[in-house]
Amino acid sequence: MNRFSYARADALQDALARHRANPRAAFIAGGTNLVDLMREDVARPAVLVDINRLPLKSIDAAADGGLKIGALVTNSALAYDPAVTARYPLLAKAILAGASAQIRNVATVGGNLLQRTRCYYFYDAGTPCNKREPGSGCPALNGLNRNHAILGASEHCIAVHPSDMCVALAALGATVHLLGPDGARTLPFEQFHRLPGDTPQIDTNLRADELVTAIELPSQGFAAHHAYLKVRDRASYAFALVSAAVGVELDDAGRVVDARCALGGVAHKPWRDPAAEAQLRGQPLTAQNVGDFAAALLRGARARRDNAFKIELAAHVIVRAFGEATQRSFEEAAR
Ligand code: SF4
């Protein structure tokens, strides 16, 4: 049994100081992933610093017309916030596609970003796992890998990021606000999560002494044309095999002004290709263009023993999501 102590922080600097005082300290908010990890002996913090009293629970207008969401806003509060449902329905739909109502009532925005992979080997402390114990090996490479990555993986880890919310945040081009002993800084969302490379134990570019304080959404929310499409083994309470968050802005002639598409369930982070998205700009949204985009986004996809189906599935999900976003059908592009 891992013995740990518990401390409740009353202010941001108090939280940072308590965390900095012990290299094995961990912040806890909703705890919906951390407590599981502790039960399975995967996470062994010496100190839990409870941050639930910190002033990070508001959703406020941001200076550029966007929205700033405190890290302690719960998934439910965010999904049902009137500004989010009106201006960022893509985000609301992605959140409501994840977990269960009970979990969403407790889980926080900051915790959602920091949740760890659901690779079965990672949670089984009796097996090797490079993410849990660097250098011990990756049994998923030649083992059960139906749920694993087809893009951006390495020979050290083929795990996928489990979040739905983060797929929408990637598509929307959010910014992550961080606070550490040296002050505040921001990271573009695509730079927050990492690919596994040869350091799969490090999921994000958050520094060890930093705290996520907020997420900021830009003013463009793609409310008119958006879709979050999630394919999973069960109709609810299951992680994505493949998901797609799509936002499209069209001009009066039906040409693409801006198009975003992020994939979930396929890589160690939400998967986007801004260069492929740029190819759509100025173009009419045709089955050919959507099909070409899907092929470009999936370029370099590599299947493992059990997950070849994900490559074809992802192509269909992308095409279907563009169709849902624009109330059209591009299905012939996926055939
Ligand atoms: Fe561990 Fe990653 Fe391999 Fe899963 S895929 S066993 S998390 S190293």
XYZ file of C-alpha atoms and ligand atoms in Angstrom:
343
model
C 0.000 0.000 0.000
C 1.269 3.448 -0.922
C 1.019 5.806 2.064
C 0.417 9.449 1.217
C -0.428 12.663 3.015
C -3.116 15.149 2.034
C -2.996 18.949 2.006
C -5.601 21.447 0.919
C -4.318 24.550 -0.875
C -6.084 27.863 -0.226
C -4.376 29.991 -2.871
C -2.489 29.503 -6.136
C 0.929 30.264 -4.672
C 0.143 28.037 -1.689
C -0.656 25.188 -4.091
C 2.561 25.676 -6.053
C 4.644 25.860 -2.867
C 3.109 22.695 -1.397
C 3.646 20.876 -4.683
C 7.235 22.106 -5.018
C 8.061 20.976 -1.475
C 7.915 17.300 -2.405
C 9.055 15.838 -5.752
C 6.404 13.106 -5.365
C 3.533 15.527 -4.792
C 0.524 15.469 -7.115
C -2.288 17.968 -7.559
C -5.765 16.513 -7.160
C -9.075 18.080 -8.246
C -11.867 15.730 -9.403
C -9.529 12.759 -9.031
C -11.471 10.686 -11.559
C -8.283 9.372 -13.164
C -5.687 9.874 -10.417
C -7.593 7.862 -7.817
C -7.929 4.962 -10.293
C -4.200 5.139 -10.963
C -3.485 5.103 -7.228
C -5.781 2.132 -6.664
C -3.943 0.199 -9.379
C -0.565 1.177 -7.891
C 0.354 2.963 -11.126
C 0.570 6.388 -9.466
C 2.290 6.546 -6.074
C 2.192 10.167 -4.893
C 3.660 10.996 -1.475
C 1.466 14.095 -1.080
C -1.878 14.984 -2.612
C -2.349 18.733 -2.925
C -6.091 19.361 -3.155
C -6.687 22.382 -5.407
C -10.480 22.397 -5.299
C -10.604 25.655 -3.320
C -8.551 27.627 -5.844
C -10.320 30.408 -7.777
C -10.276 28.572 -11.103
C -13.984 27.807 -11.527
C -15.231 30.639 -13.705
C -15.999 30.912 -17.418
C -15.280 34.458 -18.576
C -15.165 36.488 -21.763
C -11.614 36.708 -23.105
C -10.057 39.880 -24.470
C -10.174 38.872 -28.159
C -13.822 37.816 -28.122
C -13.082 34.281 -27.028
C -13.844 32.461 -23.800
C -11.522 31.704 -20.867
C -12.400 28.569 -18.926
C -10.955 27.981 -15.460
C -9.155 24.679 -14.982
C -11.517 23.653 -12.164
C -14.693 24.054 -14.215
C -16.294 20.634 -14.317
C -16.960 18.890 -17.610
C -20.723 19.145 -16.973
C -20.635 22.850 -16.117
C -18.695 23.522 -19.301
C -20.882 21.387 -21.564
C -24.072 23.098 -20.352
C -22.739 26.652 -20.077
C -24.957 28.893 -22.256
C -21.985 30.578 -23.956
C -20.485 27.194 -24.808
C -23.690 25.647 -26.138
C -24.365 28.751 -28.259
C -20.884 29.545 -29.536
C -18.887 26.312 -29.155
C -21.390 23.464 -29.573
C -18.589 21.298 -30.975
C -16.930 21.400 -27.548
C -20.193 20.700 -25.713
C -20.909 17.666 -27.919
C -17.415 16.258 -27.484
C -17.633 16.568 -23.696
C -21.041 14.890 -23.564
C -19.718 12.018 -25.705
C -17.219 11.178 -22.966
C -17.435 9.225 -19.707
C -20.714 9.196 -17.738
C -22.883 11.944 -16.263
C -21.571 11.120 -12.788
C -17.942 11.409 -13.875
C -18.568 14.579 -15.883
C -20.097 16.167 -12.767
C -16.787 15.774 -10.935
C -14.067 15.703 -13.602
C -12.418 19.044 -14.321
C -11.140 20.692 -17.456
C -7.542 20.683 -16.214
C -7.765 17.035 -15.230
C -9.228 16.135 -18.602
C -6.097 17.472 -20.300
C -3.876 15.512 -17.928
C -5.680 12.175 -17.897
C -3.481 9.268 -18.850
C -3.870 6.622 -21.499
C -6.230 3.697 -20.942
C -3.774 1.163 -22.417
C -4.538 -2.033 -20.472
C -0.853 -2.807 -19.939
C -0.276 0.641 -18.432
C -2.873 -0.133 -15.753
C -1.505 -3.613 -15.020
C 1.414 -3.056 -12.667
C 2.353 -6.723 -13.166
C 3.386 -6.170 -16.793
C 6.242 -4.150 -18.290
C 5.314 -0.762 -19.733
C 7.662 1.969 -20.941
C 5.189 4.660 -19.963
C 4.870 3.395 -16.381
C 8.460 2.177 -16.018
C 10.790 3.607 -18.684
C 12.998 0.995 -20.338
C 10.905 -1.987 -19.246
C 9.380 -2.592 -22.689
C 6.071 -2.274 -24.470
C 4.004 -5.474 -24.538
C 1.376 -3.787 -26.707
C 3.722 -3.734 -29.712
C 3.185 -7.463 -30.251
C 0.267 -7.991 -27.908
C -3.308 -6.814 -27.660
C -3.268 -3.576 -29.631
C -6.769 -3.208 -31.055
C -7.250 0.146 -29.302
C -3.786 1.484 -29.993
C -2.272 4.168 -32.194
C -2.062 4.221 -35.967
C -0.392 7.640 -36.171
C 2.591 9.242 -34.467
C 3.557 6.154 -32.443
C 7.080 4.965 -31.704
C 8.718 1.634 -30.986
C 8.628 2.645 -27.312
C 4.876 3.252 -26.993
C 1.760 2.985 -29.162
C -0.764 4.275 -26.619
C -3.531 6.738 -27.504
C -4.815 9.778 -25.643
C -8.292 8.976 -24.289
C -9.992 12.388 -24.138
C -12.964 13.509 -26.224
C -12.865 17.094 -24.972
C -9.249 17.521 -26.051
C -10.099 16.512 -29.626
C -12.539 19.413 -29.828
C -10.080 21.785 -28.139
C -7.457 20.823 -30.725
C -9.865 21.508 -33.591
C -10.893 24.838 -32.083
C -7.275 25.924 -31.651
C -7.449 26.528 -27.898
C -4.650 27.951 -25.756
C -3.564 26.452 -22.441
C -2.738 28.818 -19.545
C -0.104 27.586 -17.096
C 1.316 28.903 -13.835
C 4.643 27.960 -12.281
C 7.230 29.385 -9.896
C 8.576 31.571 -12.714
C 5.159 33.017 -13.477
C 2.432 32.458 -16.040
C 2.838 31.285 -19.631
C 0.649 29.917 -22.396
C 0.957 27.023 -24.819
C -0.955 26.530 -28.067
C -3.085 23.413 -27.590
C -1.214 21.423 -30.243
C 1.988 21.920 -28.241
C 0.530 20.776 -24.926
C 0.427 17.018 -25.509
C 3.451 15.123 -26.844
C 4.057 12.175 -29.105
C 5.724 9.252 -27.296
C 9.110 9.234 -29.081
C 11.701 7.727 -26.770
C 10.186 9.344 -23.646
C 6.677 7.872 -23.496
C 6.558 8.430 -19.743
C 6.110 12.180 -20.440
C 2.621 12.898 -21.764
C 2.702 16.692 -21.952
C 4.946 19.747 -22.096
C 3.649 20.872 -18.703
C 6.682 21.379 -16.461
C 6.839 19.323 -13.270
C 6.295 22.422 -11.111
C 3.462 23.947 -13.154
C -0.307 23.974 -12.811
C -2.875 24.265 -15.600
C -4.970 27.310 -14.704
C -7.253 27.833 -17.719
C -8.123 27.039 -21.320
C -8.825 29.876 -23.701
C -10.987 29.489 -26.783
C -10.590 31.818 -29.775
C -13.620 33.758 -30.982
C -14.301 31.418 -33.934
C -16.325 28.511 -32.567
C -17.628 27.017 -35.850
C -21.144 27.039 -34.408
C -22.782 27.049 -37.862
C -20.920 24.032 -39.270
C -19.466 21.522 -36.857
C -19.615 17.858 -35.899
C -18.194 15.560 -33.264
C -18.416 11.972 -34.414
C -17.261 9.193 -32.092
C -17.153 5.504 -32.961
C -16.817 3.140 -30.004
C -17.554 -0.417 -28.991
C -20.528 0.530 -26.773
C -23.098 3.261 -27.224
C -22.027 4.977 -24.000
C -19.279 5.058 -21.404
C -16.569 3.845 -23.778
C -13.445 5.419 -25.150
C -13.230 6.216 -28.848
C -11.923 3.736 -31.352
C -11.840 6.729 -33.670
C -13.409 10.160 -33.234
C -13.353 13.313 -35.324
C -14.006 16.940 -34.382
C -14.750 19.003 -37.471
C -15.394 22.744 -37.808
C -15.966 24.416 -41.164
C -16.497 28.044 -42.175
C -17.916 28.548 -45.687
C -18.314 31.713 -47.760
C -21.509 32.605 -49.631
C -20.351 30.630 -52.669
C -19.829 27.501 -50.552
C -16.047 27.688 -50.627
C -14.023 26.867 -47.537
C -12.846 29.889 -45.554
C -11.470 27.734 -42.747
C -11.641 24.032 -41.952
C -10.448 22.121 -38.910
C -10.394 18.411 -38.256
C -8.850 16.704 -35.237
C -8.918 12.955 -34.656
C -9.167 11.085 -31.352
C -8.354 7.460 -30.587
C -5.600 7.270 -33.184
C -2.511 8.813 -31.590
C -0.786 9.831 -28.356
C -2.403 13.274 -28.783
C -5.335 14.700 -30.740
C -4.214 14.413 -34.355
C -4.346 17.427 -36.658
C -2.585 18.393 -39.858
C -2.785 22.176 -40.440
C -1.094 21.816 -43.858
C -3.814 19.420 -45.021
C -6.469 21.801 -43.663
C -4.848 24.679 -45.573
C -5.303 22.737 -48.814
C -9.071 22.961 -48.334
C -9.144 26.761 -48.022
C -10.643 28.516 -51.022
C -11.931 25.207 -52.372
C -15.535 24.046 -52.703
C -16.300 21.245 -50.288
C -16.679 18.321 -52.694
C -16.498 14.596 -52.093
C -13.176 14.580 -53.912
C -11.712 17.334 -51.717
C -12.957 15.756 -48.508
C -11.634 12.361 -49.577
C -8.257 13.867 -50.460
C -8.193 15.615 -47.087
C -8.909 12.337 -45.277
C -6.094 10.650 -47.184
C -3.720 13.492 -46.312
C -4.656 13.441 -42.618
C -4.082 9.691 -42.469
C -0.840 9.789 -44.446
C 1.750 7.736 -42.611
C -0.809 5.677 -40.694
C 0.632 2.346 -39.616
C -1.397 -0.602 -38.408
C -0.376 -3.102 -35.762
C -1.619 -6.667 -35.500
C -5.155 -5.898 -34.286
C -5.908 -2.351 -35.370
C -5.698 -2.195 -39.174
C -9.451 -1.559 -39.174
C -8.823 1.847 -37.618
C -7.244 3.249 -40.783
C -10.289 2.586 -42.944
C -12.620 3.502 -40.083
C -10.863 6.832 -39.598
C -11.276 7.698 -43.285
C -15.023 7.022 -43.046
C -15.335 8.977 -39.788
C -13.604 12.035 -41.282
C -15.820 11.992 -44.374
C -18.993 11.425 -42.344
C -18.073 14.214 -39.906
C -17.561 16.719 -42.734
C -20.956 15.641 -44.052
C -22.636 16.129 -40.671
C -20.962 19.511 -40.242
C -22.306 20.798 -43.554
C -25.567 18.789 -43.734
C -24.364 17.022 -46.867
C -23.123 13.578 -47.800
C -19.621 12.894 -49.054
C -19.875 9.168 -48.511
C -18.733 8.288 -52.011
C -15.367 9.798 -51.071
C -14.823 7.090 -48.483
C -15.630 4.140 -50.735
Fe 2.922 1.054 -21.971
Fe 2.588 2.619 -24.087
Fe 3.228 0.112 -24.457
Fe 0.803 0.712 -23.493
S 1.551 1.206 -25.515
S 2.211 -0.902 -22.780
S 1.274 2.536 -22.303
S 4.486 1.650 -23.422
